Amino acid sequence: MARQSKSKGRTLTSKGRQRRSQILSYATVRFASDGYHPTSVADIVGGLGVGKGVFYWYFESKEQLFLEILRDAQKDLRRYQRDSIADLTDPIERIEAGIRAGVIWMADNPELRRLFEFARSEDTFARSMKVGEATLISDAAEHLRIAIDAGRIPCRDPEALAHGIFGVTNQLTMAYIDHGDGDPAEVADLVVSICRNGFAGLSDQLTGDSNSADVIVNPAWSRTV
Amino acid sequence: MARQSKSKGRTLTSKGRQRRSQILSYATVRFASDGYHPTSVADIVGGLGVGKGVFYWYFESKEQLFLEILRDAQKDLRRYQRDSIADLTDPIERIEAGIRAGVIWMADNPELRRLFEFARSEDTFARSMKVGEATLISDAAEHLRIAIDAGRIPCRDPEALAHGIFGVTNQLTMAYIDHGDGDPAEVADLVVSICRNGFAGLSDQLTGDSNSADVIVNPAWSRTV
DNA sequence: GGTGGACTTGACCAGTTGGTCAAGTCCCGT
DNA sequence: ACGGGACTTGACCAACTGGTCAAGTCCACC
């Protein structure tokens, strides 16, 4: 009589929904602090003080649990970024706001950042990660393309630029927030500044309102091309 | 009579040294393709067709083996980068050559890049990784500092710039070489170009020899700061 | 107050894990 | 040809793995 053979599609009461998300969030913390493989299902249910059957009542497997954590996290990041740029129309403002949102989200969710990093490194989960990453990248690339078409930034491969932004965001967040104690808003400024100008471009500390055009960097490096 | 209790410091014959590096390189491949945890010591010795004792004759533990792989790889990358910039004196040329060397090395050693990525994600190995990364970062930062002092690039925090370069290199290598089939030399150019100019800076496709100063990008974004 | 489905328990399973070790084999220097 | 140290074997170990399941308990609804 149409019974699901697996935990998928179980009818949950409010107590059940509560338990499910309790497992989800506790597992997230453990996976992030000890690693996915070293954290056993026994560790999870043990830490929660419940029997092992509880785990398998709510989740098909440890792997499915992890994939769900990843999916939820990617969705949350994307929604946060979308909301943060929602009322901006200028493409460059949108790009910058997106970068800032990315940094802030990662600062707010360091466990999830770590999980992303692990997931990228193992084949089993890399596929799932690539989907979400590709979406992030192509969203950013689209804004970059618009800005290029409008002549607001120089012509370059928007996808490559988007990857660059992604890489800078990741690395600086990791260095200054995860492994340091930087203020997220300041780190976001730093990321925006680096993404915008690179190391040889104009520094925005130098761009005043009138004299920005005067600040000319010795362009000797152009000989090295 | 002063016998080492562990495999450290064992006196190896040439056959022994050969076996040792055979294990080292086979383990590297397996760790990279299946992940560190999913690859058991039994998998390694099984794949090599030798008894388990062989493994523990040459290595203290699976963990020590992995740490040695990481240490060697970091050393190799660093040496490659050092050699690549050895006969350059201009700080900006050195930075660019270092970036290119980083991309090329990663393209040549995709397994090691994956291992680095996993190692960063797990506490046990993160400490070891941070040491090597910090060296890379501070080397690059030093060149950036010199370039800044010489007025060759605008004043910015050199360490932050170094992190930015590191992030862009990682991400683009991963996207276009590991997960794509880009030509390493072209990807290196792309990374250099993005690191140098960011998304709003001058595109080097546009920088001719004489008219580079004429190419002025609409600086409307400066209003958004 | 009884019925049925949501929920929980923990013993149990077969397979695997990293690691040990007594018992060898191989081979070089004498 | 023999002593000894480098090297190899694979059975063995205790601990643990992800996952199952019969036997419950709990509680909302009739």
Short mmCIF file of C-alpha atoms (C1' of nucleotides) in Angstrom, two decimals:
data_model
loop_
_atom_site.label_atom_id
_atom_site.label_comp_id
_atom_site.label_asym_id
_atom_site.label_seq_id
_atom_site.Cartn_x
_atom_site.Cartn_y
_atom_site.Cartn_z
CA MET A 1 0.00 0.00 0.00
CA ALA A 2 2.31 2.70 -1.37
CA ARG A 3 4.72 2.74 1.52
CA GLN A 4 8.03 4.49 0.88
CA SER A 5 10.87 2.01 1.35
CA LYS A 6 13.24 4.74 2.46
CA SER A 7 13.09 7.73 4.75
CA LYS A 8 12.41 10.03 1.82
CA GLY A 9 8.90 11.39 1.90
CA ARG A 10 8.17 10.38 5.47
CA THR A 11 5.27 12.24 7.03
CA LEU A 12 6.76 14.19 9.91
CA THR A 13 4.97 15.69 12.87
CA SER A 14 6.23 18.96 14.27
CA LYS A 15 8.28 17.00 16.78
CA GLY A 16 9.72 15.01 13.90
CA ARG A 17 10.60 18.10 11.90
CA GLN A 18 12.31 19.49 14.97
CA ARG A 19 14.35 16.32 15.49
CA ARG A 20 15.31 16.25 11.84
CA SER A 21 16.71 19.74 11.83
CA GLN A 22 18.40 19.07 15.15
CA ILE A 23 20.29 16.20 13.54
CA LEU A 24 21.02 18.31 10.49
CA SER A 25 22.57 21.12 12.46
CA TYR A 26 24.46 18.95 14.91
CA ALA A 27 25.91 16.90 12.08
CA THR A 28 26.96 20.10 10.34
CA VAL A 29 28.92 21.20 13.39
CA ARG A 30 30.58 17.82 13.81
CA PHE A 31 31.42 17.42 10.14
CA ALA A 32 32.95 20.88 10.13
CA SER A 33 35.00 20.41 13.27
CA ASP A 34 36.19 16.81 12.83
CA GLY A 35 35.78 16.20 9.12
CA TYR A 36 33.15 14.20 7.28
CA HIS A 37 34.81 10.78 7.34
CA PRO A 38 36.10 10.91 10.91
CA THR A 39 32.62 11.75 12.16
CA SER A 40 30.68 8.51 12.43
CA VAL A 41 26.93 8.12 12.61
CA ALA A 42 27.54 6.78 16.10
CA ASP A 43 29.26 10.06 17.00
CA ILE A 44 26.26 12.02 15.79
CA VAL A 45 23.57 10.05 17.59
CA GLY A 46 25.82 9.70 20.62
CA GLY A 47 26.35 13.44 20.83
CA LEU A 48 22.62 13.93 20.60
CA GLY A 49 21.94 11.24 23.19
CA VAL A 50 19.58 9.24 20.99
CA GLY A 51 19.55 5.77 19.52
CA LYS A 52 21.02 4.99 16.15
CA GLY A 53 17.64 4.19 14.66
CA VAL A 54 16.67 7.84 14.97
CA PHE A 55 19.29 8.78 12.43
CA TYR A 56 18.05 6.31 9.87
CA TRP A 57 14.45 7.23 10.53
CA TYR A 58 15.17 10.73 9.20
CA PHE A 59 17.95 10.12 6.70
CA GLU A 60 18.65 7.48 4.08
CA SER A 61 22.36 7.46 4.77
CA LYS A 62 25.23 9.50 6.09
CA GLU A 63 26.06 10.48 2.53
CA GLN A 64 22.54 11.74 1.78
CA LEU A 65 22.58 13.74 5.00
CA PHE A 66 25.78 15.43 3.92
CA LEU A 67 24.48 16.13 0.45
CA GLU A 68 21.40 17.72 1.98
CA ILE A 69 23.56 19.94 4.18
CA LEU A 70 25.51 21.04 1.12
CA ARG A 71 22.39 21.66 -0.96
CA ASP A 72 20.74 23.70 1.79
CA ALA A 73 23.89 25.72 2.39
CA GLN A 74 24.34 26.52 -1.28
CA LYS A 75 20.71 27.54 -1.54
CA ASP A 76 21.02 29.75 1.52
CA LEU A 77 24.15 31.48 0.25
CA ARG A 78 22.55 32.08 -3.11
CA ARG A 79 19.37 33.47 -1.57
CA TYR A 80 21.37 35.73 0.72
CA GLN A 81 23.34 37.04 -2.21
CA ARG A 82 20.22 37.52 -4.32
CA ASP A 83 18.46 39.42 -1.54
CA SER A 84 21.51 41.61 -0.99
CA ILE A 85 21.56 42.87 -4.55
CA ALA A 86 17.83 42.87 -5.11
CA ASP A 87 17.24 46.62 -4.96
CA LEU A 88 20.34 47.63 -6.88
CA THR A 89 20.18 48.21 -10.61
CA ASP A 90 23.67 49.36 -11.47
CA PRO A 91 25.62 46.27 -12.62
CA ILE A 92 28.80 47.28 -10.85
CA GLU A 93 26.97 48.04 -7.64
CA ARG A 94 25.35 44.63 -7.96
CA ILE A 95 28.70 42.92 -8.39
CA GLU A 96 30.17 44.68 -5.39
CA ALA A 97 27.15 43.98 -3.24
CA GLY A 98 27.31 40.34 -4.29
CA ILE A 99 30.95 40.13 -3.25
CA ARG A 100 30.20 41.74 0.09
CA ALA A 101 27.29 39.41 0.66
CA GLY A 102 29.51 36.43 -0.11
CA VAL A 103 32.09 37.50 2.45
CA ILE A 104 29.48 38.24 5.10
CA TRP A 105 27.71 34.94 4.54
CA MET A 106 30.93 33.01 4.84
CA ALA A 107 31.86 34.93 7.98
CA ASP A 108 28.45 34.05 9.42
CA ASN A 109 28.74 30.40 8.41
CA PRO A 110 32.32 29.29 8.86
CA GLU A 111 31.29 25.65 9.36
CA LEU A 112 29.58 25.63 5.99
CA ARG A 113 32.62 27.18 4.32
CA ARG A 114 34.73 24.34 5.66
CA LEU A 115 32.24 21.78 4.45
CA PHE A 116 32.30 23.33 0.99
CA GLU A 117 36.03 23.06 0.98
CA PHE A 118 36.02 19.41 1.89
CA ALA A 119 33.22 18.63 -0.53
CA ARG A 120 35.18 20.11 -3.42
CA SER A 121 38.06 17.80 -2.65
CA GLU A 122 36.25 14.49 -2.84
CA ASP A 123 34.77 13.05 -6.01
CA THR A 124 31.61 11.82 -4.29
CA PHE A 125 30.58 15.37 -3.47
CA ALA A 126 32.45 17.39 -6.07
CA ARG A 127 29.65 16.91 -8.59
CA SER A 128 27.12 18.37 -6.21
CA MET A 129 29.42 21.28 -5.44
CA LYS A 130 30.10 22.09 -9.06
CA VAL A 131 26.42 22.68 -9.71
CA GLY A 132 26.11 25.32 -7.02
CA GLU A 133 29.43 26.91 -7.84
CA ALA A 134 28.61 27.11 -11.52
CA THR A 135 25.42 28.96 -10.65
CA LEU A 136 27.27 31.46 -8.47
CA ILE A 137 29.87 31.95 -11.18
CA SER A 138 27.41 32.40 -13.98
CA ASP A 139 25.31 34.83 -11.96
CA ALA A 140 28.35 36.99 -11.36
CA ALA A 141 29.52 36.57 -14.96
CA GLU A 142 26.17 37.83 -16.19
CA HIS A 143 26.51 41.06 -14.22
CA LEU A 144 30.05 41.44 -15.47
CA ARG A 145 28.91 40.92 -19.04
CA ILE A 146 26.30 43.63 -18.64
CA ALA A 147 28.90 46.00 -17.24
CA ILE A 148 31.24 45.24 -20.12
CA ASP A 149 28.50 45.78 -22.71
CA ALA A 150 27.73 49.09 -21.08
CA GLY A 151 31.39 50.05 -21.36
CA ARG A 152 31.65 50.34 -17.62
CA ILE A 153 34.55 47.95 -17.32
CA PRO A 154 37.10 46.85 -19.91
CA CYS A 155 36.38 43.91 -22.16
CA ARG A 156 37.46 40.59 -20.65
CA ASP A 157 36.05 37.10 -20.36
CA PRO A 158 33.30 37.63 -17.76
CA GLU A 159 33.41 34.03 -16.63
CA ALA A 160 37.11 34.20 -15.92
CA LEU A 161 36.61 37.41 -13.97
CA ALA A 162 33.83 35.75 -11.99
CA HIS A 163 36.17 32.89 -11.12
CA GLY A 164 38.75 35.42 -10.05
CA ILE A 165 36.29 37.14 -7.75
CA PHE A 166 35.25 33.79 -6.32
CA GLY A 167 38.86 32.83 -5.64
CA VAL A 168 39.74 36.11 -3.96
CA THR A 169 36.63 35.97 -1.79
CA ASN A 170 37.35 32.44 -0.68
CA GLN A 171 40.99 33.00 0.07
CA LEU A 172 40.67 36.27 1.95
CA THR A 173 37.71 35.07 3.94
CA MET A 174 39.65 32.03 4.94
CA ALA A 175 42.80 33.93 5.80
CA TYR A 176 41.30 36.86 7.65
CA ILE A 177 38.07 35.53 9.10
CA ASP A 178 38.34 31.77 9.51
CA HIS A 179 42.01 31.72 10.45
CA GLY A 180 42.19 35.26 11.71
CA ASP A 181 39.83 37.63 13.47
CA GLY A 182 39.22 40.28 10.86
CA ASP A 183 36.03 42.30 10.85
CA PRO A 184 33.81 40.87 8.09
CA ALA A 185 32.82 44.28 6.77
CA GLU A 186 36.45 45.36 6.50
CA VAL A 187 37.42 42.11 4.84
CA ALA A 188 34.57 42.62 2.41
CA ASP A 189 35.97 46.06 1.57
CA LEU A 190 39.37 44.54 1.04
CA VAL A 191 38.00 41.83 -1.24
CA VAL A 192 36.06 44.36 -3.29
CA SER A 193 39.13 46.57 -3.58
CA ILE A 194 41.37 43.72 -4.71
CA CYS A 195 38.79 42.30 -7.10
CA ARG A 196 38.25 45.68 -8.64
CA ASN A 197 41.82 46.80 -9.05
CA GLY A 198 44.13 43.84 -8.85
CA PHE A 199 47.58 44.63 -7.57
CA ALA A 200 48.61 47.03 -10.32
CA GLY A 201 45.33 48.88 -10.78
CA LEU A 202 44.37 52.08 -9.05
CA SER A 203 44.10 51.76 -5.31
CA ASP A 204 40.74 53.01 -4.10
CA GLN A 205 42.39 54.47 -1.04
CA LEU A 206 43.90 56.87 -3.54
CA THR A 207 40.81 57.64 -5.57
CA GLY A 208 39.52 60.93 -4.32
CA ASP A 209 36.66 62.67 -6.09
CA SER A 210 38.74 65.00 -8.24
CA ASN A 211 42.35 63.92 -8.27
CA SER A 212 41.75 60.27 -9.06
CA ALA A 213 42.82 60.88 -12.63
CA ASP A 214 46.09 62.42 -11.47
CA VAL A 215 47.26 59.33 -9.66
CA ILE A 216 49.28 57.70 -12.34
CA VAL A 217 51.19 54.60 -11.54
CA ASN A 218 54.50 54.15 -13.23
CA PRO A 219 53.44 51.86 -16.06
CA ALA A 220 56.87 50.30 -16.46
CA TRP A 221 55.40 46.84 -15.97
CA SER A 222 53.69 47.13 -19.32
CA ARG A 223 57.11 46.47 -20.83
CA THR A 224 57.18 43.11 -19.16
CA VAL A 225 54.13 41.85 -21.04
CA MET B 1 72.06 -0.10 21.44
CA ALA B 2 70.49 3.09 20.04
CA ARG B 3 67.94 1.34 17.89
CA GLN B 4 65.15 3.54 16.53
CA SER B 5 61.81 2.29 17.80
CA LYS B 6 60.00 3.59 14.73
CA SER B 7 60.60 3.62 11.02
CA LYS B 8 62.10 7.09 11.25
CA GLY B 9 65.81 7.01 10.56
CA ARG B 10 65.87 3.51 9.18
CA THR B 11 68.96 2.73 7.13
CA LEU B 12 67.72 2.05 3.64
CA THR B 13 69.49 0.25 0.83
CA SER B 14 68.92 1.44 -2.72
CA LYS B 15 66.19 -1.17 -3.06
CA GLY B 16 64.65 0.19 0.11
CA ARG B 17 64.75 3.77 -1.09
CA GLN B 18 63.12 2.66 -4.31
CA ARG B 19 60.33 0.84 -2.49
CA ARG B 20 59.78 3.80 -0.24
CA SER B 21 59.28 6.25 -3.06
CA GLN B 22 57.14 3.71 -4.88
CA ILE B 23 54.78 3.66 -1.91
CA LEU B 24 54.94 7.44 -1.66
CA SER B 25 53.93 7.98 -5.26
CA TYR B 26 51.30 5.25 -5.40
CA ALA B 27 49.70 6.52 -2.21
CA THR B 28 49.66 10.03 -3.67
CA VAL B 29 47.72 8.84 -6.69
CA ARG B 30 45.24 6.88 -4.61
CA PHE B 31 44.72 9.63 -2.06
CA ALA B 32 44.10 12.09 -4.87
CA SER B 33 41.67 9.91 -6.79
CA ASP B 34 39.70 8.36 -3.92
CA GLY B 35 40.34 10.71 -1.02
CA TYR B 36 42.57 10.29 2.00
CA HIS B 37 40.13 8.57 4.34
CA PRO B 38 38.54 6.23 1.80
CA THR B 39 41.97 4.95 0.79
CA SER B 40 43.02 2.34 3.35
CA VAL B 41 46.50 1.10 4.00
CA ALA B 42 45.22 -2.24 2.72
CA ASP B 43 44.28 -0.55 -0.57
CA ILE B 44 47.77 0.83 -0.93
CA VAL B 45 49.69 -2.35 -0.22
CA GLY B 46 47.11 -4.37 -2.16
CA GLY B 47 47.51 -2.14 -5.21
CA LEU B 48 51.24 -2.55 -4.96
CA GLY B 49 50.96 -6.32 -4.47
CA VAL B 50 52.97 -6.36 -1.27
CA GLY B 51 52.32 -7.35 2.32
CA LYS B 52 51.07 -4.90 4.87
CA GLY B 53 54.27 -5.03 6.85
CA VAL B 54 56.08 -3.31 4.00
CA PHE B 55 54.04 -0.19 4.56
CA TYR B 56 54.89 -0.02 8.24
CA TRP B 57 58.53 -0.79 7.55
CA TYR B 58 58.83 2.48 5.66
CA PHE B 59 56.26 4.67 7.36
CA GLU B 60 55.23 5.24 10.94
CA SER B 61 51.58 5.57 10.08
CA LYS B 62 49.17 6.48 7.34
CA GLU B 63 48.98 9.98 8.74
CA GLN B 64 52.77 10.46 8.71
CA LEU B 65 52.88 9.24 5.13
CA PHE B 66 50.33 11.83 4.14
CA LEU B 67 52.13 14.59 5.99
CA GLU B 68 55.31 13.64 4.17
CA ILE B 69 53.55 13.82 0.83
CA LEU B 70 52.26 17.27 1.71
CA ARG B 71 55.63 18.49 2.93
CA ASP B 72 57.44 17.23 -0.17
CA ALA B 73 54.85 18.75 -2.47
CA GLN B 74 55.01 22.12 -0.79
CA LYS B 75 58.78 22.07 -0.96
CA ASP B 76 58.69 21.14 -4.63
CA LEU B 77 56.25 23.91 -5.50
CA ARG B 78 58.30 26.42 -3.61
CA ARG B 79 61.54 25.33 -5.27
CA TYR B 80 59.92 25.45 -8.69
CA GLN B 81 58.67 28.93 -8.03
CA ARG B 82 62.03 30.07 -6.68
CA ASP B 83 63.88 28.68 -9.70
CA SER B 84 61.41 30.33 -12.06
CA ILE B 85 62.07 33.80 -10.73
CA ALA B 86 65.75 33.31 -9.94
CA ASP B 87 67.20 35.32 -12.81
CA LEU B 88 64.67 38.15 -12.70
CA THR B 89 65.40 41.29 -10.72
CA ASP B 90 62.41 43.49 -11.44
CA PRO B 91 59.93 42.94 -8.58
CA ILE B 92 56.90 43.00 -10.87
CA GLU B 93 58.49 40.59 -13.28
CA ARG B 94 59.24 38.37 -10.31
CA ILE B 95 55.65 38.49 -9.14
CA GLU B 96 54.32 37.63 -12.56
CA ALA B 97 56.81 34.84 -13.07
CA GLY B 98 55.88 33.48 -9.66
CA ILE B 99 52.20 33.44 -10.59
CA ARG B 100 52.93 31.71 -13.87
CA ALA B 101 55.11 29.16 -12.13
CA GLY B 102 52.33 28.48 -9.64
CA VAL B 103 49.82 27.80 -12.39
CA ILE B 104 52.21 25.61 -14.35
CA TRP B 105 53.18 23.61 -11.29
CA MET B 106 49.57 22.99 -10.42
CA ALA B 107 48.80 22.00 -13.97
CA ASP B 108 51.69 19.55 -13.84
CA ASN B 109 50.65 18.17 -10.46
CA PRO B 110 46.87 18.03 -10.35
CA GLU B 111 46.93 15.19 -7.78
CA LEU B 112 48.93 17.31 -5.40
CA ARG B 113 46.59 20.25 -5.86
CA ARG B 114 43.69 18.02 -4.82
CA LEU B 115 45.60 16.79 -1.81
CA PHE B 116 46.31 20.37 -0.77
CA GLU B 117 42.65 21.13 -1.01
CA PHE B 118 41.65 18.22 1.17
CA ALA B 119 44.43 18.91 3.65
CA ARG B 120 43.22 22.47 4.14
CA SER B 121 39.78 21.18 5.06
CA GLU B 122 40.75 18.89 7.91
CA ASP B 123 42.18 20.07 11.20
CA THR B 124 44.73 17.27 11.41
CA PHE B 125 46.49 18.54 8.32
CA ALA B 126 45.48 22.18 8.24
CA ARG B 127 48.32 23.12 10.55
CA SER B 128 50.87 21.60 8.21
CA MET B 129 49.29 23.34 5.26
CA LYS B 130 49.25 26.73 6.89
CA VAL B 131 53.00 26.68 7.30
CA GLY B 132 53.65 26.16 3.61
CA GLU B 133 50.95 28.55 2.55
CA ALA B 134 52.22 31.24 4.86
CA THR B 135 55.65 30.94 3.26
CA LEU B 136 54.23 31.26 -0.25
CA ILE B 137 52.15 34.24 0.82
CA SER B 138 54.96 36.04 2.59
CA ASP B 139 57.35 35.46 -0.32
CA ALA B 140 54.88 37.05 -2.69
CA ALA B 141 54.08 39.79 -0.19
CA GLU B 142 57.75 40.69 0.03
CA HIS B 143 57.97 41.24 -3.72
CA LEU B 144 54.81 43.28 -3.61
CA ARG B 145 56.19 45.38 -0.78
CA ILE B 146 59.32 46.09 -2.79
CA ALA B 147 57.23 47.09 -5.79
CA ILE B 148 55.13 49.38 -3.63
CA ASP B 149 58.19 51.00 -2.05
CA ALA B 150 59.55 51.58 -5.53
CA GLY B 151 56.29 53.27 -6.50
CA ARG B 152 55.68 50.67 -9.16
CA ILE B 153 52.28 49.70 -7.86
CA PRO B 154 49.86 51.63 -5.65
CA CYS B 155 50.10 51.39 -1.91
CA ARG B 156 48.07 48.50 -0.49
CA ASP B 157 48.54 45.83 2.12
CA PRO B 158 51.01 43.49 0.38
CA GLU B 159 49.89 40.47 2.35
CA ALA B 160 46.28 40.95 1.35
CA LEU B 161 47.34 41.29 -2.29
CA ALA B 162 49.36 38.10 -1.97
CA HIS B 163 46.31 36.29 -0.64
CA GLY B 164 44.32 37.63 -3.54
CA ILE B 165 46.86 36.34 -6.04
CA PHE B 166 46.87 32.99 -4.31
CA GLY B 167 43.08 32.77 -4.44
CA VAL B 168 42.85 33.69 -8.11
CA THR B 169 45.57 31.20 -9.03
CA ASN B 170 43.87 28.40 -7.15
CA GLN B 171 40.42 29.04 -8.47
CA LEU B 172 41.31 29.54 -12.10
CA THR B 173 43.65 26.58 -12.16
CA MET B 174 40.93 24.46 -10.71
CA ALA B 175 38.24 25.71 -13.07
CA TYR B 176 40.20 25.73 -16.31
CA ILE B 177 42.81 23.03 -15.85
CA ASP B 178 41.60 20.51 -13.33
CA HIS B 179 37.96 20.65 -14.31
CA GLY B 180 38.49 21.90 -17.83
CA ASP B 181 41.12 21.43 -20.45
CA GLY B 182 42.65 24.86 -20.74
CA ASP B 183 46.23 25.32 -21.86
CA PRO B 184 48.33 25.99 -18.77
CA ALA B 185 50.28 28.82 -20.39
CA GLU B 186 47.07 30.57 -21.44
CA VAL B 187 45.53 30.09 -18.03
CA ALA B 188 48.69 31.55 -16.53
CA ASP B 189 48.27 34.62 -18.75
CA LEU B 190 44.68 34.92 -17.65
CA VAL B 191 45.61 34.68 -13.99
CA VAL B 192 48.32 37.28 -14.37
CA SER B 193 45.96 39.59 -16.20
CA ILE B 194 43.23 39.27 -13.57
CA CYS B 195 45.64 39.59 -10.66
CA ARG B 196 47.16 42.68 -12.17
CA ASN B 197 44.04 44.53 -13.18
CA GLY B 198 41.08 43.15 -11.31
CA PHE B 199 37.81 43.49 -13.12
CA ALA B 200 37.71 47.28 -13.29
CA GLY B 201 41.37 47.97 -14.00
CA LEU B 202 42.88 48.37 -17.42
CA SER B 203 42.64 45.30 -19.57
CA ASP B 204 46.05 44.37 -20.91
CA GLN B 205 44.48 43.38 -24.19
CA LEU B 206 43.92 47.07 -24.53
CA THR B 207 47.31 48.32 -23.44
CA GLY B 208 49.23 49.10 -26.55
CA ASP B 209 52.65 50.72 -26.35
CA SER B 210 51.57 54.30 -26.90
CA ASN B 211 47.86 54.62 -26.42
CA SER B 212 47.64 52.82 -23.11
CA ALA B 213 47.20 56.10 -21.31
CA ASP B 214 44.32 57.03 -23.61
CA VAL B 215 42.21 54.05 -22.71
CA ILE B 216 40.13 55.50 -19.97
CA VAL B 217 37.44 53.42 -18.49
CA ASN B 218 34.30 55.20 -17.47
CA PRO B 219 35.03 55.71 -13.77
CA ALA B 220 31.37 55.92 -12.80
CA TRP B 221 31.82 53.09 -10.32
CA SER B 222 33.86 55.37 -8.12
CA ARG B 223 30.56 56.97 -7.13
CA THR B 224 29.44 53.68 -5.67
CA VAL B 225 32.22 53.54 -3.10
"C1'" DG C 1 -9.80 3.55 26.15
"C1'" DG C 2 -8.35 1.69 22.04
"C1'" DT C 3 -6.15 1.91 17.43
"C1'" DG C 4 -2.50 3.19 14.37
"C1'" DG C 5 1.15 5.61 12.88
"C1'" DA C 6 5.09 8.55 14.36
"C1'" DC C 7 8.94 7.92 16.78
"C1'" DT C 8 12.76 5.60 19.61
"C1'" DT C 9 15.73 2.01 21.36
"C1'" DG C 10 19.98 -0.62 21.26
"C1'" DA C 11 21.55 -5.22 20.23
"C1'" DC C 12 23.21 -6.96 16.22
"C1'" DC C 13 25.59 -7.64 11.63
"C1'" DA C 14 29.18 -8.33 8.25
"C1'" DG C 15 32.82 -5.89 6.72
"C1'" DT C 16 36.66 -2.73 7.37
"C1'" DT C 17 39.99 -0.02 9.81
"C1'" DG C 18 44.96 1.22 11.24
"C1'" DG C 19 48.38 -1.20 13.19
"C1'" DT C 20 51.39 -5.38 15.17
"C1'" DC C 21 54.44 -9.10 14.97
"C1'" DA C 22 56.62 -13.73 14.79
"C1'" DA C 23 58.40 -15.92 11.22
"C1'" DG C 24 60.53 -15.92 7.47
"C1'" DT C 25 63.58 -14.66 2.83
"C1'" DC C 26 67.10 -12.16 0.55
"C1'" DC C 27 71.58 -10.53 -0.12
"C1'" DC C 28 75.96 -8.16 1.08
"C1'" DG C 29 80.31 -8.19 3.53
"C1'" DT C 30 83.39 -11.11 5.50
"C1'" DA D 1 79.53 -20.48 3.67
"C1'" DC D 2 77.81 -18.00 7.21
"C1'" DG D 3 76.29 -14.03 10.13
"C1'" DG D 4 73.33 -10.22 10.30
"C1'" DG D 5 70.66 -6.67 9.00
"C1'" DA D 6 67.47 -5.12 5.32
"C1'" DC D 7 63.33 -6.45 3.79
"C1'" DT D 8 58.79 -9.12 3.28
"C1'" DT D 9 54.87 -11.88 4.52
"C1'" DG D 10 50.13 -12.41 6.04
"C1'" DA D 11 47.59 -13.99 10.01
"C1'" DC D 12 45.95 -11.57 13.68
"C1'" DC D 13 43.89 -7.87 16.72
"C1'" DA D 14 40.67 -4.77 19.02
"C1'" DA D 15 38.09 -1.14 17.71
"C1'" DC D 16 35.05 0.67 14.79
"C1'" DT D 17 32.21 1.34 10.40
"C1'" DG D 18 27.50 2.27 8.10
"C1'" DG D 19 23.39 0.20 8.33
"C1'" DT D 20 19.26 -3.06 9.95
"C1'" DC D 21 15.47 -4.38 12.62
"C1'" DA D 22 12.30 -6.50 16.06
"C1'" DA D 23 10.50 -4.65 19.84
"C1'" DG D 24 8.94 -1.25 22.02
"C1'" DT D 25 6.93 3.81 23.65
"C1'" DC D 26 4.32 7.84 22.85
"C1'" DC D 27 0.34 10.43 21.63
"C1'" DA D 28 -3.33 12.44 18.60
"C1'" DC D 29 -7.63 11.19 17.05
"C1'" DC D 30 -11.79 8.40 16.96
#
